[in-house]
Amino acid sequence: MRRLGVSAGFDFAGQDYWGINCAVEAYLETLARIAAERLGPGDPMAIALSDESDGFFTGKVVFVDDILHRPGDRQRFVPLLDAATDQLLREDVFTDYGRRWVATIVQSLRDRLAAPDPAESGD
């Protein structure tokens, strides 16, 4: 995908999911807030998301693998991502371009995160 403007993104399992800086930053802020509410502010995932949000800068790549340390973290993260997506869309944060990004790029990231983790299958 061609990156427009100044890009930031998420990286998961070596694949980049690019977006515009403000969209990625909005996701991080919302993810951090929801994680603190649902998991508690002392939860390692909530702390990692808060640190990523606090440390956001232009062009940042968020390495999602670094947030998902423990077995089951992917399954805990996907509902947070879904809740952040629902909230951001409900609040009409994105332009038409941003909504297309959510429907394609963020959905692709979500699908990859929701797929079974071979490392947790016991095979």
GROMACS .gro file of N, CA and C in nm, residues 10 17-18 27 81 85 94 98 100-111 113:
model
   63
   10PHE      N    1   0.128   0.022   1.281
   10PHE     CA    2   0.140  -0.091   1.371
   10PHE      C    3   0.220  -0.198   1.299
   17TYR      N    4   0.128  -0.225   0.919
   17TYR     CA    5  -0.007  -0.178   0.892
   17TYR      C    6  -0.003  -0.027   0.904
   18TRP      N    7   0.017   0.041   0.792
   18TRP     CA    8   0.041   0.185   0.791
   18TRP      C    9  -0.088   0.264   0.797
   27TYR      N   10  -0.595   0.578   1.786
   27TYR     CA   11  -0.611   0.438   1.828
   27TYR      C   12  -0.534   0.412   1.957
   81LEU      N   13  -0.917  -0.379   2.079
   81LEU     CA   14  -0.911  -0.319   1.946
   81LEU      C   15  -1.052  -0.299   1.890
   85THR      N   16  -1.215   0.059   1.802
   85THR     CA   17  -1.271   0.084   1.668
   85THR      C   18  -1.413   0.133   1.679
   94PHE      N   19  -1.287   0.986   1.224
   94PHE     CA   20  -1.217   0.970   1.097
   94PHE      C   21  -1.290   1.035   0.980
   98GLY      N   22  -1.015   0.786   0.639
   98GLY     CA   23  -0.986   0.717   0.764
   98GLY      C   24  -1.079   0.599   0.787
  100ARG      N   25  -1.218   0.421   0.556
  100ARG     CA   26  -1.173   0.315   0.464
  100ARG      C   27  -1.048   0.246   0.520
  101TRP      N   28  -0.958   0.324   0.582
  101TRP     CA   29  -0.839   0.267   0.645
  101TRP      C   30  -0.879   0.170   0.756
  102VAL      N   31  -0.976   0.209   0.837
  102VAL     CA   32  -1.024   0.122   0.944
  102VAL      C   33  -1.082  -0.007   0.885
  103ALA      N   34  -1.163   0.007   0.780
  103ALA     CA   35  -1.231  -0.108   0.720
  103ALA      C   36  -1.135  -0.202   0.648
  104THR      N   37  -1.019  -0.153   0.609
  104THR     CA   38  -0.925  -0.238   0.535
  104THR      C   39  -0.802  -0.272   0.618
  105ILE      N   40  -0.721  -0.173   0.650
  105ILE     CA   41  -0.593  -0.196   0.716
  105ILE      C   42  -0.611  -0.241   0.861
  106VAL      N   43  -0.692  -0.168   0.937
  106VAL     CA   44  -0.713  -0.207   1.078
  106VAL      C   45  -0.785  -0.342   1.083
  107GLN      N   46  -0.879  -0.364   0.993
  107GLN     CA   47  -0.948  -0.493   0.990
  107GLN      C   48  -0.850  -0.607   0.958
  108SER      N   49  -0.757  -0.581   0.869
  108SER     CA   50  -0.656  -0.681   0.837
  108SER      C   51  -0.569  -0.714   0.959
  109LEU      N   52  -0.528  -0.612   1.032
  109LEU     CA   53  -0.454  -0.633   1.156
  109LEU      C   54  -0.537  -0.712   1.255
  110ARG      N   55  -0.662  -0.675   1.271
  110ARG     CA   56  -0.752  -0.744   1.364
  110ARG      C   57  -0.766  -0.891   1.326
  111ASP      N   58  -0.786  -0.917   1.197
  111ASP     CA   59  -0.802  -1.055   1.151
  111ASP      C   60  -0.677  -1.138   1.181
  113LEU      N   61  -0.456  -1.080   1.418
  113LEU     CA   62  -0.448  -1.098   1.563
  113LEU      C   63  -0.547  -1.204   1.612
   0.00000   0.00000   0.00000
